[in-house]
Amino acid sequence: MDKKFSKDILGMVNQKTGKNITENSIKKIAGTVTPDTLQSEAQLRALIKQVSQLANVPVSEETMKEIVSAVKKSGLNMSNLEGLMKMMMKS
């Protein structure tokens, strides 16, 4: 992911959440994500919870199920994660 894109995403996340999330905190979580993370429901749930806690934005069980289902159905992998982030930030 290029630096400009990373800064753009961080700015949008901070704006949408009203929080001041640092680049280092995002990198810390991102550094734990592996291709296996995106294939395992338990690991996906843990990742969603980490991000939710970081942003201090609660995620309901229904939303959690929808996210996990969407990721699994999409066949999402590390190489198209940037595209997903761009799509999510437009909403």
PDB file of N, CA and C in Angstrom:
ATOM      1  N   MET A   1       0.857  -1.170   0.000  1.00  0.00           N
ATOM      2  CA  MET A   1       0.000   0.000   0.000  1.00  0.00           C
ATOM      3  C   MET A   1       0.903   1.234   0.000  1.00  0.00           C
ATOM      4  N   ASP A   2       0.628   2.179  -0.889  1.00  0.00           N
ATOM      5  CA  ASP A   2       1.503   3.349  -0.938  1.00  0.00           C
ATOM      6  C   ASP A   2       1.192   4.316   0.200  1.00  0.00           C
ATOM      7  N   LYS A   3       2.177   5.178   0.513  1.00  0.00           N
ATOM      8  CA  LYS A   3       2.066   6.083   1.666  1.00  0.00           C
ATOM      9  C   LYS A   3       0.900   7.051   1.541  1.00  0.00           C
ATOM     10  N   LYS A   4       0.676   7.611   0.339  1.00  0.00           N
ATOM     11  CA  LYS A   4      -0.412   8.569   0.165  1.00  0.00           C
ATOM     12  C   LYS A   4      -1.755   7.896   0.440  1.00  0.00           C
ATOM     13  N   PHE A   5      -1.904   6.699  -0.096  1.00  0.00           N
ATOM     14  CA  PHE A   5      -3.143   5.958   0.134  1.00  0.00           C
ATOM     15  C   PHE A   5      -3.336   5.696   1.626  1.00  0.00           C
ATOM     16  N   SER A   6      -2.262   5.289   2.305  1.00  0.00           N
ATOM     17  CA  SER A   6      -2.339   5.013   3.740  1.00  0.00           C
ATOM     18  C   SER A   6      -2.770   6.250   4.518  1.00  0.00           C
ATOM     19  N   LYS A   7      -2.196   7.403   4.197  1.00  0.00           N
ATOM     20  CA  LYS A   7      -2.549   8.651   4.883  1.00  0.00           C
ATOM     21  C   LYS A   7      -3.999   9.034   4.578  1.00  0.00           C
ATOM     22  N   ASP A   8      -4.426   8.825   3.336  1.00  0.00           N
ATOM     23  CA  ASP A   8      -5.809   9.130   2.951  1.00  0.00           C
ATOM     24  C   ASP A   8      -6.796   8.284   3.761  1.00  0.00           C
ATOM     25  N   ILE A   9      -6.504   7.005   3.879  1.00  0.00           N
ATOM     26  CA  ILE A   9      -7.376   6.108   4.636  1.00  0.00           C
ATOM     27  C   ILE A   9      -7.406   6.514   6.097  1.00  0.00           C
ATOM     28  N   LEU A  10      -6.246   6.771   6.670  1.00  0.00           N
ATOM     29  CA  LEU A  10      -6.178   7.157   8.072  1.00  0.00           C
ATOM     30  C   LEU A  10      -6.984   8.436   8.322  1.00  0.00           C
ATOM     31  N   GLY A  11      -6.853   9.399   7.429  1.00  0.00           N
ATOM     32  CA  GLY A  11      -7.622  10.640   7.555  1.00  0.00           C
ATOM     33  C   GLY A  11      -9.119  10.391   7.488  1.00  0.00           C
ATOM     34  N   MET A  12      -9.553   9.529   6.573  1.00  0.00           N
ATOM     35  CA  MET A  12     -10.978   9.221   6.444  1.00  0.00           C
ATOM     36  C   MET A  12     -11.498   8.470   7.665  1.00  0.00           C
ATOM     37  N   VAL A  13     -10.700   7.539   8.164  1.00  0.00           N
ATOM     38  CA  VAL A  13     -11.106   6.785   9.349  1.00  0.00           C
ATOM     39  C   VAL A  13     -11.268   7.734  10.530  1.00  0.00           C
ATOM     40  N   ASN A  14     -10.296   8.606  10.729  1.00  0.00           N
ATOM     41  CA  ASN A  14     -10.370   9.560  11.836  1.00  0.00           C
ATOM     42  C   ASN A  14     -11.567  10.488  11.686  1.00  0.00           C
ATOM     43  N   GLN A  15     -11.840  10.914  10.470  1.00  0.00           N
ATOM     44  CA  GLN A  15     -12.975  11.803  10.225  1.00  0.00           C
ATOM     45  C   GLN A  15     -14.297  11.084  10.497  1.00  0.00           C
ATOM     46  N   LYS A  16     -14.430   9.852   9.992  1.00  0.00           N
ATOM     47  CA  LYS A  16     -15.683   9.117  10.146  1.00  0.00           C
ATOM     48  C   LYS A  16     -15.936   8.688  11.581  1.00  0.00           C
ATOM     49  N   THR A  17     -14.873   8.362  12.313  1.00  0.00           N
ATOM     50  CA  THR A  17     -15.053   7.891  13.686  1.00  0.00           C
ATOM     51  C   THR A  17     -14.993   9.009  14.707  1.00  0.00           C
ATOM     52  N   GLY A  18     -14.445  10.163  14.308  1.00  0.00           N
ATOM     53  CA  GLY A  18     -14.268  11.253  15.259  1.00  0.00           C
ATOM     54  C   GLY A  18     -13.165  10.953  16.258  1.00  0.00           C
ATOM     55  N   LYS A  19     -12.328   9.995  15.944  1.00  0.00           N
ATOM     56  CA  LYS A  19     -11.231   9.583  16.822  1.00  0.00           C
ATOM     57  C   LYS A  19      -9.906  10.000  16.205  1.00  0.00           C
ATOM     58  N   ASN A  20      -8.864   9.969  17.003  1.00  0.00           N
ATOM     59  CA  ASN A  20      -7.524  10.250  16.495  1.00  0.00           C
ATOM     60  C   ASN A  20      -6.717   8.964  16.551  1.00  0.00           C
ATOM     61  N   ILE A  21      -6.872   8.152  15.527  1.00  0.00           N
ATOM     62  CA  ILE A  21      -6.171   6.877  15.445  1.00  0.00           C
ATOM     63  C   ILE A  21      -4.830   7.129  14.758  1.00  0.00           C
ATOM     64  N   THR A  22      -3.769   6.620  15.357  1.00  0.00           N
ATOM     65  CA  THR A  22      -2.433   6.875  14.816  1.00  0.00           C
ATOM     66  C   THR A  22      -2.061   5.850  13.754  1.00  0.00           C
ATOM     67  N   GLU A  23      -1.141   6.265  12.911  1.00  0.00           N
ATOM     68  CA  GLU A  23      -0.628   5.374  11.871  1.00  0.00           C
ATOM     69  C   GLU A  23       0.038   4.151  12.503  1.00  0.00           C
ATOM     70  N   ASN A  24       0.758   4.364  13.591  1.00  0.00           N
ATOM     71  CA  ASN A  24       1.439   3.246  14.253  1.00  0.00           C
ATOM     72  C   ASN A  24       0.465   2.216  14.805  1.00  0.00           C
ATOM     73  N   SER A  25      -0.673   2.667  15.325  1.00  0.00           N
ATOM     74  CA  SER A  25      -1.649   1.713  15.856  1.00  0.00           C
ATOM     75  C   SER A  25      -2.264   0.877  14.735  1.00  0.00           C
ATOM     76  N   ILE A  26      -2.465   1.500  13.589  1.00  0.00           N
ATOM     77  CA  ILE A  26      -2.984   0.758  12.424  1.00  0.00           C
ATOM     78  C   ILE A  26      -1.936  -0.242  11.943  1.00  0.00           C
ATOM     79  N   LYS A  27      -0.688   0.197  11.861  1.00  0.00           N
ATOM     80  CA  LYS A  27       0.391  -0.686  11.409  1.00  0.00           C
ATOM     81  C   LYS A  27       0.564  -1.873  12.347  1.00  0.00           C
ATOM     82  N   LYS A  28       0.385  -1.636  13.635  1.00  0.00           N
ATOM     83  CA  LYS A  28       0.521  -2.715  14.611  1.00  0.00           C
ATOM     84  C   LYS A  28      -0.505  -3.811  14.342  1.00  0.00           C
ATOM     85  N   ILE A  29      -1.751  -3.414  14.097  1.00  0.00           N
ATOM     86  CA  ILE A  29      -2.790  -4.399  13.790  1.00  0.00           C
ATOM     87  C   ILE A  29      -2.543  -5.027  12.421  1.00  0.00           C
ATOM     88  N   ALA A  30      -2.238  -4.204  11.429  1.00  0.00           N
ATOM     89  CA  ALA A  30      -2.017  -4.710  10.066  1.00  0.00           C
ATOM     90  C   ALA A  30      -0.873  -5.715  10.021  1.00  0.00           C
ATOM     91  N   GLY A  31       0.120  -5.501  10.867  1.00  0.00           N
ATOM     92  CA  GLY A  31       1.267  -6.408  10.906  1.00  0.00           C
ATOM     93  C   GLY A  31       0.911  -7.809  11.372  1.00  0.00           C
ATOM     94  N   THR A  32      -0.233  -7.961  12.018  1.00  0.00           N
ATOM     95  CA  THR A  32      -0.642  -9.283  12.494  1.00  0.00           C
ATOM     96  C   THR A  32      -1.489 -10.034  11.468  1.00  0.00           C
ATOM     97  N   VAL A  33      -1.918  -9.347  10.413  1.00  0.00           N
ATOM     98  CA  VAL A  33      -2.794  -9.959   9.412  1.00  0.00           C
ATOM     99  C   VAL A  33      -1.975 -10.783   8.425  1.00  0.00           C
ATOM    100  N   THR A  34      -2.388 -12.022   8.259  1.00  0.00           N
ATOM    101  CA  THR A  34      -1.760 -12.928   7.302  1.00  0.00           C
ATOM    102  C   THR A  34      -2.844 -13.429   6.348  1.00  0.00           C
ATOM    103  N   PRO A  35      -2.447 -14.085   5.267  1.00  0.00           N
ATOM    104  CA  PRO A  35      -3.477 -14.668   4.393  1.00  0.00           C
ATOM    105  C   PRO A  35      -4.415 -15.621   5.143  1.00  0.00           C
ATOM    106  N   ASP A  36      -3.879 -16.334   6.132  1.00  0.00           N
ATOM    107  CA  ASP A  36      -4.710 -17.245   6.922  1.00  0.00           C
ATOM    108  C   ASP A  36      -5.767 -16.499   7.722  1.00  0.00           C
ATOM    109  N   THR A  37      -5.452 -15.270   8.146  1.00  0.00           N
ATOM    110  CA  THR A  37      -6.402 -14.471   8.918  1.00  0.00           C
ATOM    111  C   THR A  37      -7.700 -14.299   8.143  1.00  0.00           C
ATOM    112  N   LEU A  38      -7.586 -14.100   6.843  1.00  0.00           N
ATOM    113  CA  LEU A  38      -8.749 -13.838   6.011  1.00  0.00           C
ATOM    114  C   LEU A  38      -9.537 -15.099   5.679  1.00  0.00           C
ATOM    115  N   GLN A  39      -8.985 -16.266   6.021  1.00  0.00           N
ATOM    116  CA  GLN A  39      -9.668 -17.523   5.745  1.00  0.00           C
ATOM    117  C   GLN A  39     -10.311 -18.126   6.988  1.00  0.00           C
ATOM    118  N   SER A  40      -9.890 -17.687   8.150  1.00  0.00           N
ATOM    119  CA  SER A  40     -10.375 -18.249   9.407  1.00  0.00           C
ATOM    120  C   SER A  40     -11.419 -17.339  10.042  1.00  0.00           C
ATOM    121  N   GLU A  41     -12.602 -17.889  10.301  1.00  0.00           N
ATOM    122  CA  GLU A  41     -13.656 -17.073  10.901  1.00  0.00           C
ATOM    123  C   GLU A  41     -13.232 -16.562  12.278  1.00  0.00           C
ATOM    124  N   ALA A  42     -12.588 -17.395  13.062  1.00  0.00           N
ATOM    125  CA  ALA A  42     -12.161 -16.974  14.403  1.00  0.00           C
ATOM    126  C   ALA A  42     -11.147 -15.839  14.313  1.00  0.00           C
ATOM    127  N   GLN A  43     -10.206 -15.945  13.382  1.00  0.00           N
ATOM    128  CA  GLN A  43      -9.197 -14.894  13.229  1.00  0.00           C
ATOM    129  C   GLN A  43      -9.807 -13.611  12.671  1.00  0.00           C
ATOM    130  N   LEU A  44     -10.756 -13.748  11.748  1.00  0.00           N
ATOM    131  CA  LEU A  44     -11.446 -12.572  11.216  1.00  0.00           C
ATOM    132  C   LEU A  44     -12.209 -11.854  12.321  1.00  0.00           C
ATOM    133  N   ARG A  45     -12.895 -12.618  13.151  1.00  0.00           N
ATOM    134  CA  ARG A  45     -13.635 -12.026  14.262  1.00  0.00           C
ATOM    135  C   ARG A  45     -12.691 -11.289  15.216  1.00  0.00           C
ATOM    136  N   ALA A  46     -11.549 -11.901  15.495  1.00  0.00           N
ATOM    137  CA  ALA A  46     -10.572 -11.264  16.386  1.00  0.00           C
ATOM    138  C   ALA A  46     -10.060  -9.964  15.773  1.00  0.00           C
ATOM    139  N   LEU A  47      -9.805  -9.969  14.467  1.00  0.00           N
ATOM    140  CA  LEU A  47      -9.328  -8.774  13.771  1.00  0.00           C
ATOM    141  C   LEU A  47     -10.390  -7.668  13.810  1.00  0.00           C
ATOM    142  N   ILE A  48     -11.633  -8.026  13.555  1.00  0.00           N
ATOM    143  CA  ILE A  48     -12.719  -7.050  13.575  1.00  0.00           C
ATOM    144  C   ILE A  48     -12.843  -6.443  14.978  1.00  0.00           C
ATOM    145  N   LYS A  49     -12.722  -7.278  16.004  1.00  0.00           N
ATOM    146  CA  LYS A  49     -12.801  -6.792  17.381  1.00  0.00           C
ATOM    147  C   LYS A  49     -11.647  -5.836  17.695  1.00  0.00           C
ATOM    148  N   GLN A  50     -10.446  -6.158  17.213  1.00  0.00           N
ATOM    149  CA  GLN A  50      -9.292  -5.278  17.442  1.00  0.00           C
ATOM    150  C   GLN A  50      -9.519  -3.909  16.827  1.00  0.00           C
ATOM    151  N   VAL A  51      -9.977  -3.902  15.594  1.00  0.00           N
ATOM    152  CA  VAL A  51     -10.218  -2.639  14.898  1.00  0.00           C
ATOM    153  C   VAL A  51     -11.350  -1.871  15.574  1.00  0.00           C
ATOM    154  N   SER A  52     -12.373  -2.588  15.984  1.00  0.00           N
ATOM    155  CA  SER A  52     -13.496  -1.964  16.672  1.00  0.00           C
ATOM    156  C   SER A  52     -13.041  -1.295  17.968  1.00  0.00           C
ATOM    157  N   GLN A  53     -12.207  -1.983  18.721  1.00  0.00           N
ATOM    158  CA  GLN A  53     -11.697  -1.422  19.971  1.00  0.00           C
ATOM    159  C   GLN A  53     -10.791  -0.225  19.715  1.00  0.00           C
ATOM    160  N   LEU A  54      -9.967  -0.321  18.702  1.00  0.00           N
ATOM    161  CA  LEU A  54      -9.060   0.775  18.358  1.00  0.00           C
ATOM    162  C   LEU A  54      -9.852   2.032  18.023  1.00  0.00           C
ATOM    163  N   ALA A  55     -10.907   1.859  17.237  1.00  0.00           N
ATOM    164  CA  ALA A  55     -11.722   3.004  16.821  1.00  0.00           C
ATOM    165  C   ALA A  55     -12.775   3.372  17.860  1.00  0.00           C
ATOM    166  N   ASN A  56     -12.908   2.531  18.879  1.00  0.00           N
ATOM    167  CA  ASN A  56     -13.916   2.729  19.915  1.00  0.00           C
ATOM    168  C   ASN A  56     -15.317   2.831  19.303  1.00  0.00           C
ATOM    169  N   VAL A  57     -15.544   1.933  18.330  1.00  0.00           N
ATOM    170  CA  VAL A  57     -16.835   1.859  17.645  1.00  0.00           C
ATOM    171  C   VAL A  57     -17.353   0.426  17.814  1.00  0.00           C
ATOM    172  N   PRO A  58     -18.460   0.255  18.520  1.00  0.00           N
ATOM    173  CA  PRO A  58     -18.975  -1.099  18.738  1.00  0.00           C
ATOM    174  C   PRO A  58     -19.468  -1.740  17.442  1.00  0.00           C
ATOM    175  N   VAL A  59     -19.277  -3.046  17.349  1.00  0.00           N
ATOM    176  CA  VAL A  59     -19.749  -3.816  16.195  1.00  0.00           C
ATOM    177  C   VAL A  59     -20.703  -4.878  16.733  1.00  0.00           C
ATOM    178  N   SER A  60     -21.938  -4.835  16.254  1.00  0.00           N
ATOM    179  CA  SER A  60     -22.936  -5.811  16.714  1.00  0.00           C
ATOM    180  C   SER A  60     -22.610  -7.195  16.167  1.00  0.00           C
ATOM    181  N   GLU A  61     -23.194  -8.211  16.790  1.00  0.00           N
ATOM    182  CA  GLU A  61     -22.994  -9.582  16.337  1.00  0.00           C
ATOM    183  C   GLU A  61     -23.497  -9.743  14.899  1.00  0.00           C
ATOM    184  N   GLU A  62     -24.596  -9.093  14.573  1.00  0.00           N
ATOM    185  CA  GLU A  62     -25.149  -9.164  13.214  1.00  0.00           C
ATOM    186  C   GLU A  62     -24.166  -8.566  12.202  1.00  0.00           C
ATOM    187  N   THR A  63     -23.607  -7.407  12.534  1.00  0.00           N
ATOM    188  CA  THR A  63     -22.633  -6.767  11.642  1.00  0.00           C
ATOM    189  C   THR A  63     -21.382  -7.629  11.519  1.00  0.00           C
ATOM    190  N   MET A  64     -20.954  -8.214  12.631  1.00  0.00           N
ATOM    191  CA  MET A  64     -19.787  -9.103  12.625  1.00  0.00           C
ATOM    192  C   MET A  64     -20.021 -10.260  11.655  1.00  0.00           C
ATOM    193  N   LYS A  65     -21.197 -10.875  11.731  1.00  0.00           N
ATOM    194  CA  LYS A  65     -21.526 -11.994  10.835  1.00  0.00           C
ATOM    195  C   LYS A  65     -21.525 -11.543   9.372  1.00  0.00           C
ATOM    196  N   GLU A  66     -22.070 -10.350   9.113  1.00  0.00           N
ATOM    197  CA  GLU A  66     -22.113  -9.836   7.746  1.00  0.00           C
ATOM    198  C   GLU A  66     -20.708  -9.597   7.199  1.00  0.00           C
ATOM    199  N   ILE A  67     -19.841  -9.028   8.017  1.00  0.00           N
ATOM    200  CA  ILE A  67     -18.459  -8.766   7.573  1.00  0.00           C
ATOM    201  C   ILE A  67     -17.748 -10.076   7.283  1.00  0.00           C
ATOM    202  N   VAL A  68     -17.841 -11.015   8.201  1.00  0.00           N
ATOM    203  CA  VAL A  68     -17.175 -12.313   8.024  1.00  0.00           C
ATOM    204  C   VAL A  68     -17.694 -12.992   6.764  1.00  0.00           C
ATOM    205  N   SER A  69     -19.004 -12.989   6.586  1.00  0.00           N
ATOM    206  CA  SER A  69     -19.613 -13.615   5.409  1.00  0.00           C
ATOM    207  C   SER A  69     -19.138 -12.944   4.119  1.00  0.00           C
ATOM    208  N   ALA A  70     -19.116 -11.623   4.105  1.00  0.00           N
ATOM    209  CA  ALA A  70     -18.697 -10.891   2.905  1.00  0.00           C
ATOM    210  C   ALA A  70     -17.249 -11.191   2.554  1.00  0.00           C
ATOM    211  N   VAL A  71     -16.385 -11.240   3.558  1.00  0.00           N
ATOM    212  CA  VAL A  71     -14.968 -11.519   3.304  1.00  0.00           C
ATOM    213  C   VAL A  71     -14.804 -12.928   2.774  1.00  0.00           C
ATOM    214  N   LYS A  72     -15.486 -13.892   3.385  1.00  0.00           N
ATOM    215  CA  LYS A  72     -15.360 -15.280   2.945  1.00  0.00           C
ATOM    216  C   LYS A  72     -15.925 -15.482   1.536  1.00  0.00           C
ATOM    217  N   LYS A  73     -17.081 -14.876   1.244  1.00  0.00           N
ATOM    218  CA  LYS A  73     -17.693 -15.019  -0.079  1.00  0.00           C
ATOM    219  C   LYS A  73     -16.868 -14.354  -1.170  1.00  0.00           C
ATOM    220  N   SER A  74     -16.206 -13.269  -0.825  1.00  0.00           N
ATOM    221  CA  SER A  74     -15.456 -12.524  -1.832  1.00  0.00           C
ATOM    222  C   SER A  74     -14.152 -13.202  -2.228  1.00  0.00           C
ATOM    223  N   GLY A  75     -13.712 -14.155  -1.412  1.00  0.00           N
ATOM    224  CA  GLY A  75     -12.418 -14.763  -1.680  1.00  0.00           C
ATOM    225  C   GLY A  75     -11.301 -13.758  -1.474  1.00  0.00           C
ATOM    226  N   LEU A  76     -11.550 -12.785  -0.634  1.00  0.00           N
ATOM    227  CA  LEU A  76     -10.599 -11.713  -0.377  1.00  0.00           C
ATOM    228  C   LEU A  76      -9.244 -12.283  -0.010  1.00  0.00           C
ATOM    229  N   ASN A  77      -8.219 -11.670  -0.557  1.00  0.00           N
ATOM    230  CA  ASN A  77      -6.865 -12.047  -0.184  1.00  0.00           C
ATOM    231  C   ASN A  77      -6.041 -10.783   0.017  1.00  0.00           C
ATOM    232  N   MET A  78      -4.829 -10.957   0.451  1.00  0.00           N
ATOM    233  CA  MET A  78      -3.983  -9.819   0.793  1.00  0.00           C
ATOM    234  C   MET A  78      -3.741  -8.906  -0.410  1.00  0.00           C
ATOM    235  N   SER A  79      -3.715  -9.460  -1.614  1.00  0.00           N
ATOM    236  CA  SER A  79      -3.403  -8.647  -2.779  1.00  0.00           C
ATOM    237  C   SER A  79      -4.542  -7.707  -3.173  1.00  0.00           C
ATOM    238  N   ASN A  80      -5.783  -8.025  -2.800  1.00  0.00           N
ATOM    239  CA  ASN A  80      -6.869  -7.109  -3.147  1.00  0.00           C
ATOM    240  C   ASN A  80      -7.459  -6.407  -1.926  1.00  0.00           C
ATOM    241  N   LEU A  81      -6.742  -6.438  -0.810  1.00  0.00           N
ATOM    242  CA  LEU A  81      -7.188  -5.755   0.402  1.00  0.00           C
ATOM    243  C   LEU A  81      -7.242  -4.247   0.205  1.00  0.00           C
ATOM    244  N   GLU A  82      -6.308  -3.693  -0.545  1.00  0.00           N
ATOM    245  CA  GLU A  82      -6.291  -2.252  -0.801  1.00  0.00           C
ATOM    246  C   GLU A  82      -7.553  -1.833  -1.545  1.00  0.00           C
ATOM    247  N   GLY A  83      -7.978  -2.620  -2.508  1.00  0.00           N
ATOM    248  CA  GLY A  83      -9.202  -2.317  -3.253  1.00  0.00           C
ATOM    249  C   GLY A  83     -10.426  -2.321  -2.351  1.00  0.00           C
ATOM    250  N   LEU A  84     -10.471  -3.265  -1.422  1.00  0.00           N
ATOM    251  CA  LEU A  84     -11.585  -3.313  -0.478  1.00  0.00           C
ATOM    252  C   LEU A  84     -11.591  -2.067   0.395  1.00  0.00           C
ATOM    253  N   MET A  85     -10.430  -1.647   0.855  1.00  0.00           N
ATOM    254  CA  MET A  85     -10.346  -0.448   1.695  1.00  0.00           C
ATOM    255  C   MET A  85     -10.852   0.776   0.935  1.00  0.00           C
ATOM    256  N   LYS A  86     -10.467   0.908  -0.318  1.00  0.00           N
ATOM    257  CA  LYS A  86     -10.925   2.045  -1.130  1.00  0.00           C
ATOM    258  C   LYS A  86     -12.439   2.017  -1.253  1.00  0.00           C
ATOM    259  N   MET A  87     -12.993   0.828  -1.501  1.00  0.00           N
ATOM    260  CA  MET A  87     -14.431   0.705  -1.672  1.00  0.00           C
ATOM    261  C   MET A  87     -15.155   1.049  -0.368  1.00  0.00           C
ATOM    262  N   MET A  88     -14.651   0.583   0.769  1.00  0.00           N
ATOM    263  CA  MET A  88     -15.286   0.844   2.054  1.00  0.00           C
ATOM    264  C   MET A  88     -15.243   2.327   2.414  1.00  0.00           C
ATOM    265  N   MET A  89     -14.186   3.001   2.047  1.00  0.00           N
ATOM    266  CA  MET A  89     -14.029   4.397   2.424  1.00  0.00           C
ATOM    267  C   MET A  89     -14.935   5.317   1.620  1.00  0.00           C
ATOM    268  N   LYS A  90     -15.437   4.843   0.495  1.00  0.00           N
ATOM    269  CA  LYS A  90     -16.342   5.667  -0.328  1.00  0.00           C
ATOM    270  C   LYS A  90     -17.728   5.746   0.274  1.00  0.00           C
ATOM    271  N   SER A  91     -18.090   4.782   1.105  1.00  0.00           N
ATOM    272  CA  SER A  91     -19.454   4.767   1.670  1.00  0.00           C
ATOM    273  C   SER A  91     -19.594   5.694   2.839  1.00  0.00           C
TER     274      SER A  91
END
